[in-house]
mmCIF file of C-alpha atoms in Angstrom:
data_model
loop_
_atom_site.group_PDB
_atom_site.id
_atom_site.type_symbol
_atom_site.label_atom_id
_atom_site.label_comp_id
_atom_site.label_asym_id
_atom_site.label_seq_id
_atom_site.Cartn_x
_atom_site.Cartn_y
_atom_site.Cartn_z
ATOM 1 C CA MET A 1 -169.819 -21.375 -67.057
ATOM 2 C CA ILE A 2 -171.183 -24.525 -65.082
ATOM 3 C CA SER A 3 -171.804 -23.247 -61.437
ATOM 4 C CA SER A 4 -170.993 -26.702 -59.449
ATOM 5 C CA GLY A 5 -167.382 -25.968 -59.096
ATOM 6 C CA LEU A 6 -166.133 -27.734 -62.567
ATOM 7 C CA GLU A 7 -164.950 -24.014 -63.971
ATOM 8 C CA SER A 8 -162.804 -25.693 -66.342
ATOM 9 C CA VAL A 9 -166.010 -27.179 -68.440
ATOM 10 C CA PRO A 10 -168.089 -24.989 -70.512
ATOM 11 C CA ARG A 11 -171.608 -24.177 -70.196
ATOM 12 C CA PRO A 12 -173.525 -25.744 -72.073
ATOM 13 C CA GLN A 13 -175.103 -23.664 -75.216
ATOM 14 C CA GLY A 14 -178.492 -23.353 -76.610
ATOM 15 C CA ARG A 15 -181.711 -23.490 -74.286
ATOM 16 C CA LEU A 16 -182.498 -26.158 -71.605
ATOM 17 C CA THR A 17 -185.295 -28.205 -73.458
ATOM 18 C CA ASP A 18 -182.614 -28.959 -76.259
ATOM 19 C CA HIS A 19 -180.406 -31.259 -73.967
ATOM 20 C CA ILE A 20 -183.487 -33.016 -73.241
ATOM 21 C CA GLY A 21 -182.898 -36.557 -72.961
ATOM 22 C CA LEU A 22 -184.900 -39.527 -71.618
ATOM 23 C CA GLY A 23 -182.110 -41.365 -69.468
ATOM 24 C CA VAL A 24 -181.222 -45.211 -70.422
ATOM 25 C CA LEU A 25 -184.149 -45.115 -73.293
ATOM 26 C CA ALA A 26 -182.146 -42.106 -75.076
ATOM 27 C CA ALA A 27 -179.744 -44.732 -76.839
ATOM 28 C CA ARG A 28 -182.773 -46.265 -78.548
ATOM 29 C CA TYR A 29 -184.270 -43.109 -79.875
ATOM 30 C CA ASP A 30 -181.401 -40.933 -80.654
ATOM 31 C CA ARG A 31 -180.942 -37.722 -81.855
ATOM 32 C CA ASP A 32 -180.143 -38.652 -85.529
ATOM 33 C CA LEU A 33 -183.593 -41.173 -85.739
ATOM 34 C CA LEU A 34 -185.557 -38.276 -84.308
ATOM 35 C CA GLU A 35 -184.231 -35.821 -87.072
ATOM 36 C CA GLU A 36 -184.841 -38.490 -89.289
ATOM 37 C CA VAL A 37 -188.520 -38.796 -88.638
ATOM 38 C CA LEU A 38 -189.268 -35.202 -88.507
ATOM 39 C CA ASN A 39 -187.597 -34.612 -92.127
ATOM 40 C CA ARG A 40 -189.536 -37.350 -93.428
ATOM 41 C CA THR A 41 -192.788 -36.353 -92.224
ATOM 42 C CA GLY A 42 -191.752 -32.399 -92.845
ATOM 43 C CA ARG A 43 -192.745 -31.198 -89.166
ATOM 44 C CA ARG A 44 -189.183 -29.768 -88.674
ATOM 45 C CA GLU A 45 -189.480 -25.647 -87.533
ATOM 46 C CA LYS A 46 -189.040 -23.417 -90.212
ATOM 47 C CA ARG A 47 -187.929 -21.000 -87.329
ATOM 48 C CA SER A 48 -186.409 -21.473 -83.939
ATOM 49 C CA ARG A 49 -188.609 -22.059 -80.869
ATOM 50 C CA ARG A 50 -189.575 -22.493 -76.971
ATOM 51 C CA LEU A 51 -190.434 -26.128 -77.431
ATOM 52 C CA PRO A 52 -188.247 -27.248 -81.211
ATOM 53 C CA ALA A 53 -190.075 -30.629 -82.343
ATOM 54 C CA HIS A 54 -187.658 -33.166 -81.815
ATOM 55 C CA VAL A 55 -188.007 -32.071 -77.990
ATOM 56 C CA MET A 56 -191.828 -32.737 -78.480
ATOM 57 C CA ILE A 57 -191.082 -36.522 -79.666
ATOM 58 C CA ARG A 58 -189.258 -36.936 -76.494
ATOM 59 C CA TYR A 59 -191.892 -35.001 -74.162
ATOM 60 C CA VAL A 60 -195.083 -37.308 -75.963
ATOM 61 C CA ILE A 61 -192.948 -40.795 -74.495
ATOM 62 C CA ALA A 62 -191.824 -39.131 -71.091
ATOM 63 C CA MET A 63 -196.168 -38.291 -71.229
ATOM 64 C CA GLY A 64 -195.855 -42.268 -71.173
ATOM 65 C CA LEU A 65 -193.348 -42.548 -68.767
ATOM 66 C CA PHE A 66 -195.324 -40.243 -66.123
ATOM 67 C CA PHE A 67 -198.808 -40.856 -67.616
ATOM 68 C CA THR A 68 -200.495 -39.688 -64.547
ATOM 69 C CA GLU A 69 -198.253 -36.197 -63.954
ATOM 70 C CA SER A 70 -199.870 -32.842 -65.602
ATOM 71 C CA TYR A 71 -198.272 -31.969 -68.657
ATOM 72 C CA ASP A 72 -196.248 -28.949 -66.926
ATOM 73 C CA GLU A 73 -195.040 -31.519 -64.158
ATOM 74 C CA VAL A 74 -193.916 -34.099 -67.065
ATOM 75 C CA MET A 75 -191.628 -30.947 -68.419
ATOM 76 C CA ARG A 76 -190.431 -30.308 -64.770
ATOM 77 C CA ARG A 77 -189.861 -33.796 -64.663
ATOM 78 C CA LEU A 78 -187.518 -34.111 -67.691
ATOM 79 C CA VAL A 79 -184.805 -31.107 -66.964
ATOM 80 C CA GLY A 80 -185.959 -30.135 -63.245
ATOM 81 C CA ASN A 81 -182.090 -31.810 -62.233
ATOM 82 C CA LEU A 82 -180.205 -30.123 -65.215
ATOM 83 C CA ARG A 83 -181.740 -27.125 -62.630
ATOM 84 C CA LYS A 84 -180.948 -27.623 -59.611
ATOM 85 C CA LEU A 85 -177.450 -28.173 -60.636
ATOM 86 C CA GLY A 86 -176.912 -25.344 -61.729
ATOM 87 C CA SER A 87 -176.304 -26.706 -65.700
ATOM 88 C CA TRP A 88 -177.924 -23.667 -66.676
ATOM 89 C CA THR A 89 -177.849 -20.221 -65.194
ATOM 90 C CA ASP A 90 -180.393 -18.362 -67.163
ATOM 91 C CA ASP A 91 -183.907 -17.869 -66.178
ATOM 92 C CA TRP A 92 -185.699 -20.529 -68.419
ATOM 93 C CA GLN A 93 -189.035 -21.292 -67.334
ATOM 94 C CA VAL A 94 -190.705 -24.651 -67.228
ATOM 95 C CA PRO A 95 -193.918 -23.901 -70.623
ATOM 96 C CA THR A 96 -197.486 -23.660 -69.265
ATOM 97 C CA ALA A 97 -199.316 -26.465 -70.275
ATOM 98 C CA SER A 98 -200.783 -24.151 -72.700
ATOM 99 C CA ALA A 99 -197.708 -23.834 -74.343
ATOM 100 C CA VAL A 100 -197.200 -27.354 -74.344
ATOM 101 C CA THR A 101 -200.526 -28.038 -75.735
ATOM 102 C CA GLN A 102 -199.400 -25.612 -78.607
ATOM 103 C CA ALA A 103 -195.950 -27.559 -79.616
ATOM 104 C CA ARG A 104 -198.040 -30.756 -79.537
ATOM 105 C CA GLN A 105 -200.442 -30.163 -81.782
ATOM 106 C CA ARG A 106 -197.531 -28.194 -84.155
ATOM 107 C CA LEU A 107 -195.806 -31.884 -84.270
ATOM 108 C CA GLY A 108 -199.144 -33.882 -84.731
ATOM 109 C CA PRO A 109 -199.221 -37.480 -84.398
ATOM 110 C CA GLU A 110 -197.501 -38.746 -87.509
ATOM 111 C CA PRO A 111 -193.544 -38.248 -86.422
ATOM 112 C CA MET A 112 -194.516 -40.509 -83.846
ATOM 113 C CA ALA A 113 -196.400 -42.803 -85.651
ATOM 114 C CA ALA A 114 -193.450 -42.519 -87.888
ATOM 115 C CA LEU A 115 -190.942 -43.107 -85.579
ATOM 116 C CA PHE A 116 -192.792 -45.737 -83.737
ATOM 117 C CA ASP A 117 -192.733 -47.431 -87.505
ATOM 118 C CA ARG A 118 -188.704 -47.249 -87.962
ATOM 119 C CA ALA A 119 -188.093 -48.292 -84.335
ATOM 120 C CA ALA A 120 -189.847 -51.060 -83.242
ATOM 121 C CA VAL A 121 -189.314 -54.228 -84.985
ATOM 122 C CA PRO A 122 -188.027 -57.450 -83.865
ATOM 123 C CA LEU A 123 -185.897 -57.566 -80.370
ATOM 124 C CA ALA A 124 -185.580 -61.047 -79.896
ATOM 125 C CA THR A 125 -181.714 -62.475 -80.535
ATOM 126 C CA SER A 126 -181.001 -66.367 -81.606
ATOM 127 C CA GLY A 127 -180.191 -66.943 -77.683
ATOM 128 C CA THR A 128 -183.736 -65.256 -76.531
ATOM 129 C CA LYS A 129 -185.804 -68.493 -74.321
ATOM 130 C CA GLY A 130 -189.222 -68.405 -75.266
ATOM 131 C CA ALA A 131 -189.200 -66.345 -78.357
ATOM 132 C CA TRP A 132 -189.193 -69.456 -81.014
ATOM 133 C CA LEU A 133 -190.217 -72.487 -82.103
ATOM 134 C CA ALA A 134 -188.573 -74.598 -84.608
ATOM 135 C CA ARG A 135 -186.433 -71.486 -85.526
ATOM 136 C CA ARG A 136 -189.878 -69.457 -86.291
ATOM 137 C CA ARG A 137 -190.055 -66.298 -84.780
ATOM 138 C CA LEU A 138 -193.437 -66.373 -82.634
ATOM 139 C CA MET A 139 -195.774 -63.211 -82.560
ATOM 140 C CA ALA A 140 -199.340 -62.204 -82.276
ATOM 141 C CA ILE A 141 -201.972 -60.624 -82.915
ATOM 142 C CA ASP A 142 -204.506 -58.975 -80.682
ATOM 143 C CA ALA A 143 -206.941 -55.454 -80.215
ATOM 144 C CA THR A 144 -207.657 -53.521 -77.017
ATOM 145 C CA SER A 145 -209.470 -50.179 -76.379
ATOM 146 C CA PHE A 146 -208.218 -47.130 -74.241
ATOM 147 C CA ASP A 147 -210.890 -44.965 -72.878
ATOM 148 C CA VAL A 148 -210.195 -41.275 -74.054
ATOM 149 C CA ALA A 149 -211.495 -37.803 -73.041
ATOM 150 C CA ASP A 150 -214.552 -37.015 -73.667
ATOM 151 C CA THR A 151 -215.203 -34.266 -76.408
ATOM 152 C CA ALA A 152 -217.144 -34.285 -79.431
ATOM 153 C CA ASP A 153 -214.148 -34.324 -81.855
ATOM 154 C CA ASN A 154 -213.136 -37.338 -79.954
ATOM 155 C CA VAL A 155 -216.458 -38.939 -79.780
ATOM 156 C CA GLU A 156 -216.845 -38.642 -83.835
ATOM 157 C CA ARG A 157 -213.603 -39.701 -84.571
ATOM 158 C CA PHE A 158 -213.552 -42.440 -82.181
ATOM 159 C CA GLY A 159 -217.119 -43.041 -81.184
ATOM 160 C CA ARG A 160 -218.482 -45.324 -78.170
ATOM 161 C CA MET A 161 -219.138 -48.721 -77.314
ATOM 162 C CA GLY A 162 -222.679 -49.499 -77.785
ATOM 163 C CA SER A 163 -225.426 -46.707 -77.777
ATOM 164 C CA GLY A 164 -228.357 -45.211 -76.293
ATOM 165 C CA PRO A 165 -228.613 -45.606 -72.303
ATOM 166 C CA LYS A 166 -226.349 -48.366 -72.953
ATOM 167 C CA ALA A 167 -223.252 -46.536 -74.605
ATOM 168 C CA SER A 168 -219.450 -46.605 -72.878
ATOM 169 C CA ALA A 169 -219.466 -43.538 -70.707
ATOM 170 C CA TYR A 170 -215.731 -42.479 -72.741
ATOM 171 C CA PRO A 171 -215.118 -42.673 -76.267
ATOM 172 C CA LYS A 172 -213.001 -45.616 -77.140
ATOM 173 C CA LEU A 173 -209.102 -45.469 -79.435
ATOM 174 C CA HIS A 174 -209.166 -49.260 -80.762
ATOM 175 C CA VAL A 175 -205.679 -50.362 -81.039
ATOM 176 C CA ALA A 176 -205.046 -53.563 -82.710
ATOM 177 C CA ALA A 177 -201.607 -54.708 -82.527
ATOM 178 C CA LEU A 178 -198.799 -57.315 -83.095
ATOM 179 C CA ALA A 179 -196.265 -58.003 -80.595
ATOM 180 C CA GLU A 180 -192.986 -60.468 -80.561
ATOM 181 C CA CYS A 181 -193.736 -62.833 -77.762
ATOM 182 C CA GLY A 182 -190.459 -63.960 -76.425
ATOM 183 C CA SER A 183 -189.764 -59.990 -75.482
ATOM 184 C CA HIS A 184 -193.127 -58.380 -75.283
ATOM 185 C CA ALA A 185 -192.315 -56.365 -77.845
ATOM 186 C CA ILE A 186 -195.078 -54.200 -79.914
ATOM 187 C CA VAL A 187 -193.717 -54.140 -83.655
ATOM 188 C CA GLY A 188 -196.579 -52.923 -85.169
ATOM 189 C CA ALA A 189 -200.096 -51.521 -84.390
ATOM 190 C CA VAL A 190 -203.088 -50.086 -85.781
ATOM 191 C CA LEU A 191 -205.257 -46.691 -84.608
ATOM 192 C CA GLY A 192 -208.929 -46.498 -85.305
ATOM 193 C CA SER A 193 -212.771 -46.019 -84.289
ATOM 194 C CA CYS A 194 -214.167 -48.941 -81.820
ATOM 195 C CA ARG A 195 -216.801 -48.799 -84.614
ATOM 196 C CA THR A 196 -214.306 -50.079 -86.712
ATOM 197 C CA GLY A 197 -214.312 -54.042 -85.962
ATOM 198 C CA GLU A 198 -210.643 -55.719 -84.395
ATOM 199 C CA ARG A 199 -210.573 -58.302 -88.278
ATOM 200 C CA THR A 200 -210.747 -54.757 -90.387
ATOM 201 C CA LEU A 201 -208.264 -53.067 -88.364
ATOM 202 C CA VAL A 202 -205.787 -56.002 -87.992
ATOM 203 C CA ALA A 203 -205.609 -56.603 -91.477
ATOM 204 C CA ASP A 204 -203.973 -53.248 -91.878
ATOM 205 C CA LEU A 205 -201.042 -55.209 -89.784
ATOM 206 C CA VAL A 206 -199.861 -57.557 -92.624
ATOM 207 C CA ASP A 207 -196.858 -55.922 -94.150
ATOM 208 C CA ARG A 208 -195.506 -56.213 -90.487
ATOM 209 C CA VAL A 209 -195.307 -60.162 -90.883
ATOM 210 C CA GLY A 210 -192.928 -62.185 -92.723
ATOM 211 C CA PRO A 211 -190.982 -65.414 -93.716
ATOM 212 C CA GLY A 212 -189.741 -66.716 -90.544
ATOM 213 C CA MET A 213 -192.467 -65.872 -88.103
ATOM 214 C CA LEU A 214 -195.029 -68.140 -86.761
ATOM 215 C CA VAL A 215 -198.266 -65.977 -85.859
ATOM 216 C CA LEU A 216 -200.632 -66.313 -83.398
ATOM 217 C CA ALA A 217 -203.826 -65.461 -83.351
ATOM 218 C CA ASP A 218 -207.106 -66.080 -81.627
ATOM 219 C CA ALA A 219 -210.534 -67.267 -82.908
ATOM 220 C CA GLY A 220 -212.080 -63.819 -82.558
ATOM 221 C CA LEU A 221 -209.851 -62.577 -85.268
ATOM 222 C CA PHE A 222 -210.037 -65.672 -88.118
ATOM 223 C CA SER A 223 -211.431 -65.481 -91.272
ATOM 224 C CA PHE A 224 -211.181 -66.792 -94.367
ATOM 225 C CA GLU A 225 -210.025 -63.786 -96.116
ATOM 226 C CA LEU A 226 -207.823 -62.211 -93.369
ATOM 227 C CA PHE A 227 -205.812 -65.407 -92.793
ATOM 228 C CA ASN A 228 -205.257 -66.185 -96.346
ATOM 229 C CA ALA A 229 -204.054 -62.212 -96.374
ATOM 230 C CA PHE A 230 -201.683 -62.992 -93.720
ATOM 231 C CA ALA A 231 -200.298 -66.354 -94.763
ATOM 232 C CA ALA A 232 -199.337 -64.441 -98.410
ATOM 233 C CA THR A 233 -196.755 -62.713 -96.731
ATOM 234 C CA GLY A 234 -194.645 -66.558 -96.376
ATOM 235 C CA ALA A 235 -195.282 -65.786 -92.504
ATOM 236 C CA ASP A 236 -196.645 -69.426 -90.720
ATOM 237 C CA LEU A 237 -199.756 -69.089 -88.802
ATOM 238 C CA ALA A 238 -201.414 -70.849 -85.836
ATOM 239 C CA TRP A 239 -204.191 -69.523 -85.763
ATOM 240 C CA ARG A 240 -207.267 -70.455 -83.253
ATOM 241 C CA ILE A 241 -211.167 -71.213 -84.865
ATOM 242 C CA GLY A 242 -214.509 -71.554 -82.732
ATOM 243 C CA ALA A 243 -217.085 -74.267 -83.201
ATOM 244 C CA SER A 244 -219.123 -72.202 -86.499
ATOM 245 C CA VAL A 245 -216.280 -72.537 -88.713
ATOM 246 C CA SER A 246 -216.793 -75.575 -91.499
ATOM 247 C CA VAL A 247 -213.090 -78.106 -91.399
ATOM 248 C CA GLY A 248 -213.049 -80.864 -94.405
ATOM 249 C CA HIS A 249 -211.273 -83.681 -92.475
ATOM 250 C CA LEU A 250 -208.667 -85.385 -95.202
ATOM 251 C CA ARG A 251 -205.850 -87.731 -93.283
ATOM 252 C CA TRP A 252 -204.946 -88.242 -90.114
ATOM 253 C CA LEU A 253 -201.511 -87.907 -89.221
ATOM 254 C CA PRO A 254 -199.438 -89.765 -86.532
ATOM 255 C CA ASP A 255 -199.476 -87.098 -84.181
ATOM 256 C CA GLY A 256 -202.815 -86.994 -83.806
ATOM 257 C CA SER A 257 -202.695 -83.947 -86.132
ATOM 258 C CA TYR A 258 -204.624 -83.730 -89.453
ATOM 259 C CA HIS A 259 -205.152 -82.033 -93.058
ATOM 260 C CA ALA A 260 -207.912 -80.529 -93.791
ATOM 261 C CA LEU A 261 -209.367 -78.119 -95.792
ATOM 262 C CA ILE A 262 -210.952 -74.729 -94.682
ATOM 263 C CA TYR A 263 -213.464 -72.618 -96.830
ATOM 264 C CA ARG A 264 -214.706 -69.535 -98.488
ATOM 265 C CA PRO A 265 -217.891 -68.639 -96.317
ATOM 266 C CA GLY A 266 -221.076 -69.268 -98.467
ATOM 267 C CA LEU A 267 -220.107 -72.327 -99.881
ATOM 268 C CA SER A 268 -223.069 -75.304 -99.712
ATOM 269 C CA ALA A 269 -222.092 -78.474 -98.081
ATOM 270 C CA GLN A 270 -222.206 -80.405 -101.596
ATOM 271 C CA ARG A 271 -219.389 -77.906 -102.721
ATOM 272 C CA ARG A 272 -217.313 -78.257 -99.367
ATOM 273 C CA ALA A 273 -218.172 -81.958 -99.938
ATOM 274 C CA ARG A 274 -216.568 -82.587 -103.401
ATOM 275 C CA LEU A 275 -213.663 -79.842 -102.879
ATOM 276 C CA VAL A 276 -212.292 -82.599 -100.080
ATOM 277 C CA GLU A 277 -213.166 -85.063 -101.977
ATOM 278 C CA GLN A 278 -210.418 -83.519 -104.862
ATOM 279 C CA ALA A 279 -208.381 -82.759 -102.485
ATOM 280 C CA LYS A 280 -208.029 -86.479 -101.332
ATOM 281 C CA ALA A 281 -207.648 -86.863 -105.208
ATOM 282 C CA GLY A 282 -205.266 -85.500 -105.329
ATOM 283 C CA GLN A 283 -206.277 -82.205 -108.021
ATOM 284 C CA ASP A 284 -205.325 -78.708 -107.111
ATOM 285 C CA ILE A 285 -208.076 -76.690 -105.047
ATOM 286 C CA PRO A 286 -208.911 -73.286 -106.176
ATOM 287 C CA ALA A 287 -207.655 -70.878 -103.804
ATOM 288 C CA ASP A 288 -210.565 -68.549 -103.741
ATOM 289 C CA LEU A 289 -212.341 -71.593 -102.556
ATOM 290 C CA ALA A 290 -210.565 -73.406 -100.074
ATOM 291 C CA ARG A 291 -207.005 -74.016 -98.351
ATOM 292 C CA LEU A 292 -205.346 -76.916 -96.763
ATOM 293 C CA VAL A 293 -204.298 -76.963 -93.367
ATOM 294 C CA ARG A 294 -203.003 -78.830 -90.739
ATOM 295 C CA VAL A 295 -205.295 -78.753 -87.508
ATOM 296 C CA VAL A 296 -204.513 -79.792 -83.697
ATOM 297 C CA GLU A 297 -207.283 -80.257 -81.605
ATOM 298 C CA TYR A 298 -206.916 -80.690 -77.380
ATOM 299 C CA THR A 299 -208.417 -79.591 -74.289
ATOM 300 C CA VAL A 300 -206.162 -77.860 -71.482
ATOM 301 C CA PRO A 301 -208.129 -79.678 -68.412
ATOM 302 C CA ASP A 302 -206.411 -78.229 -65.529
ATOM 303 C CA ARG A 303 -207.903 -74.493 -67.225
ATOM 304 C CA ASN A 304 -211.089 -75.906 -68.105
ATOM 305 C CA PRO A 305 -212.809 -79.071 -65.506
ATOM 306 C CA GLU A 306 -215.423 -79.310 -68.647
ATOM 307 C CA GLY A 307 -212.655 -80.058 -71.473
ATOM 308 C CA GLU A 308 -213.427 -77.253 -73.722
ATOM 309 C CA LEU A 309 -212.011 -78.126 -76.961
ATOM 310 C CA ILE A 310 -209.097 -75.950 -78.567
ATOM 311 C CA VAL A 311 -208.982 -76.139 -82.189
ATOM 312 C CA VAL A 312 -206.170 -74.184 -83.788
ATOM 313 C CA VAL A 313 -205.194 -74.762 -87.260
ATOM 314 C CA THR A 314 -201.635 -73.824 -88.918
ATOM 315 C CA THR A 315 -199.945 -73.262 -92.644
ATOM 316 C CA VAL A 316 -197.130 -75.564 -90.741
ATOM 317 C CA LEU A 317 -198.191 -78.964 -92.946
ATOM 318 C CA ALA A 318 -195.669 -81.064 -91.690
ATOM 319 C CA GLN A 319 -194.616 -82.765 -89.082
ATOM 320 C CA GLU A 320 -191.553 -80.789 -88.248
ATOM 321 C CA VAL A 321 -193.120 -79.198 -85.696
ATOM 322 C CA PRO A 322 -195.069 -81.720 -83.556
ATOM 323 C CA ALA A 323 -198.924 -81.505 -82.734
ATOM 324 C CA LEU A 324 -198.134 -80.799 -79.265
ATOM 325 C CA ASP A 325 -195.161 -78.207 -80.135
ATOM 326 C CA LEU A 326 -198.065 -76.334 -81.518
ATOM 327 C CA ALA A 327 -199.831 -76.856 -79.341
ATOM 328 C CA GLU A 328 -197.723 -74.750 -76.807
ATOM 329 C CA ALA A 329 -196.806 -72.875 -78.721
ATOM 330 C CA TYR A 330 -200.468 -71.178 -79.273
ATOM 331 C CA HIS A 331 -200.821 -70.406 -75.833
ATOM 332 C CA GLN A 332 -197.771 -68.363 -75.773
ATOM 333 C CA ARG A 333 -200.039 -65.726 -77.663
ATOM 334 C CA TRP A 334 -201.180 -64.525 -74.270
ATOM 335 C CA GLU A 335 -197.772 -62.790 -74.137
ATOM 336 C CA GLU A 336 -199.428 -60.513 -75.882
ATOM 337 C CA GLU A 337 -202.295 -59.736 -73.517
ATOM 338 C CA SER A 338 -199.980 -59.042 -71.057
ATOM 339 C CA ALA A 339 -197.934 -56.572 -73.195
ATOM 340 C CA LEU A 340 -200.948 -55.154 -73.666
ATOM 341 C CA ASP A 341 -202.274 -55.162 -70.180
ATOM 342 C CA GLU A 342 -198.817 -53.401 -69.444
ATOM 343 C CA ILE A 343 -199.748 -50.701 -71.263
ATOM 344 C CA LYS A 344 -203.347 -50.406 -69.806
ATOM 345 C CA THR A 345 -202.474 -50.769 -65.705
ATOM 346 C CA ASP A 346 -198.238 -50.361 -65.492
ATOM 347 C CA LEU A 347 -197.925 -47.440 -68.057
ATOM 348 C CA ARG A 348 -200.914 -45.611 -68.174
ATOM 349 C CA GLY A 349 -202.687 -46.830 -64.585
ATOM 350 C CA ARG A 350 -205.598 -48.894 -63.793
ATOM 351 C CA GLY A 351 -209.085 -46.614 -64.816
ATOM 352 C CA GLU A 352 -206.789 -43.599 -66.239
ATOM 353 C CA ILE A 353 -208.289 -42.623 -69.906
ATOM 354 C CA LEU A 354 -205.988 -40.624 -72.415
ATOM 355 C CA ARG A 355 -206.479 -37.420 -71.366
ATOM 356 C CA SER A 356 -206.041 -35.226 -75.277
ATOM 357 C CA LYS A 357 -208.892 -33.892 -75.811
ATOM 358 C CA SER A 358 -208.418 -33.918 -79.826
ATOM 359 C CA PRO A 359 -208.510 -36.996 -81.486
ATOM 360 C CA ASP A 360 -204.581 -36.318 -83.226
ATOM 361 C CA LEU A 361 -203.650 -35.589 -79.719
ATOM 362 C CA VAL A 362 -205.450 -38.812 -78.608
ATOM 363 C CA GLU A 363 -203.512 -40.513 -81.350
ATOM 364 C CA GLN A 364 -199.986 -38.592 -80.692
ATOM 365 C CA GLN A 365 -200.324 -39.723 -76.952
ATOM 366 C CA MET A 366 -201.103 -43.187 -78.042
ATOM 367 C CA TRP A 367 -197.814 -43.414 -80.099
ATOM 368 C CA GLY A 368 -196.268 -42.500 -77.002
ATOM 369 C CA LEU A 369 -197.134 -44.919 -75.159
ATOM 370 C CA LEU A 370 -196.530 -47.518 -76.900
ATOM 371 C CA LEU A 371 -192.955 -45.782 -77.881
ATOM 372 C CA ALA A 372 -192.231 -45.713 -74.016
ATOM 373 C CA HIS A 373 -193.324 -49.518 -73.767
ATOM 374 C CA TYR A 374 -191.121 -50.451 -76.711
ATOM 375 C CA ALA A 375 -187.972 -49.264 -74.985
ATOM 376 C CA ILE A 376 -188.435 -50.539 -71.696
ATOM 377 C CA CYS A 377 -189.093 -54.182 -72.867
ATOM 378 C CA ALA A 378 -185.924 -53.309 -75.354
ATOM 379 C CA LEU A 379 -183.852 -53.136 -71.847
ATOM 380 C CA LEU A 380 -185.234 -56.016 -70.427
ATOM 381 C CA LEU A 381 -184.094 -58.361 -73.101
ATOM 382 C CA ASP A 382 -180.837 -56.679 -73.029
ATOM 383 C CA ALA A 383 -180.896 -57.507 -69.104
ATOM 384 C CA ALA A 384 -182.047 -60.915 -69.616
ATOM 385 C CA ASP A 385 -180.368 -62.043 -72.559
ATOM 386 C CA PRO A 386 -176.506 -62.079 -71.203
ATOM 387 C CA ALA A 387 -178.128 -63.442 -67.982
ATOM 388 C CA GLY A 388 -179.765 -66.499 -69.912
ATOM 389 C CA TYR A 389 -183.511 -65.284 -68.650
ATOM 390 C CA ASP A 390 -186.103 -65.466 -70.014
ATOM 391 C CA PRO A 391 -187.642 -62.287 -70.650
ATOM 392 C CA ASP A 392 -191.214 -63.124 -69.097
ATOM 393 C CA ARG A 393 -189.502 -63.850 -65.914
ATOM 394 C CA MET A 394 -188.228 -59.787 -66.089
ATOM 395 C CA SER A 395 -190.601 -57.414 -63.965
ATOM 396 C CA PHE A 396 -191.996 -54.729 -66.546
ATOM 397 C CA ILE A 397 -193.286 -52.725 -63.826
ATOM 398 C CA LYS A 398 -189.577 -53.002 -62.094
ATOM 399 C CA GLY A 399 -188.162 -51.981 -65.638
ATOM 400 C CA LEU A 400 -190.486 -48.857 -65.623
ATOM 401 C CA ARG A 401 -189.066 -47.532 -61.899
ATOM 402 C CA VAL A 402 -185.397 -48.274 -63.706
ATOM 403 C CA VAL A 403 -186.522 -45.827 -66.137
ATOM 404 C CA ARG A 404 -188.273 -43.691 -64.254
ATOM 405 C CA ARG A 405 -185.058 -43.012 -61.902
ATOM 406 C CA GLN A 406 -183.109 -42.567 -64.869
ATOM 407 C CA VAL A 407 -185.018 -39.566 -66.586
ATOM 408 C CA THR A 408 -185.404 -37.576 -63.266
ATOM 409 C CA ASP A 409 -181.910 -38.374 -62.768
ATOM 410 C CA GLN A 410 -180.517 -37.700 -65.751
ATOM 411 C CA ALA A 411 -178.090 -34.486 -65.188
ATOM 412 C CA ALA A 412 -176.133 -36.560 -61.730
ATOM 413 C CA ILE A 413 -173.289 -36.397 -64.140
ATOM 414 C CA THR A 414 -172.388 -32.995 -66.079
ATOM 415 C CA PRO A 415 -174.199 -32.872 -69.040
#
């Protein structure tokens, strides 16, 4: 029986860890969803364990919420208040760090990746401020890296930046991400070695975009092949290009933008000139050689007094979306950098590393961070939309504090 004086309430059955929740995040990743991904990845236990798989999924997400805490302290935070209230009278003890690591190894990274794939979908509603341009959902792609524990296995899987005496102090996990600009929610991610180029990683995000989106990217990600691959999904694109990218001018538009061709690398100047003439004459252009785009050029004097020219190529050919609106929308790409900074600074902590010793557990921990971040973004959006606020004005760190309090205070009422 419950020992708090409510003698009529039956004592919960099962192990203490079976009742672990994540406070306000529990509804985002409910038990049915956890069971679904465990079935899909074949990670359901064949026998009853003290730390079952569904508990460990919650635990890995909690590691993202309490990143700097030790493994056993994270477990104490999850179950401590349940025991303080006398909800359980057995002699259950917090598992050792070794037991937690063994349970994480049994779980592996696959269920966490599957949960992210299943749960992380765009959040913005039609009324979400700052999330749309002409009925297109603003999305952005970018990549970053995370320091991981300096073990031989991690070095082999993830590599170091640089070589010899200039090599990075820690191996680095590279993460390419697709984010919804309006909510900061990361809805697609690819994990890999820092030896893998950003464009290679980003290419695996193609199946996460589609019609109704306007996908933004910086010049470092542009290539003719990658641009075409994303455009083939039916999504619209607005990508910055660098000075080295050849553009064949076709015609000016009244709003100051212009139609142009971008080319497959390696075409001679003569071949590019012939393609321009063909396009001006209304002839079809071979898709493997060039692509028709609209170009928006502008400067941002307040950001760069020297007047750096920013060149954005877009698949939005018609002037239904004015050039000025496209230029303003492109700068929403910075919202993804803000989202990644929320993970690296607010969740992980400045200068901290992913301390898992094996590559599989590093990836598992990274998926836990992404899931924790996504759920907090969803919570902030749920608060912002009814009040008519732009979610960008909601404080992520304050939302994180609320969630942490909810996790540690989850037993404030009888389970």
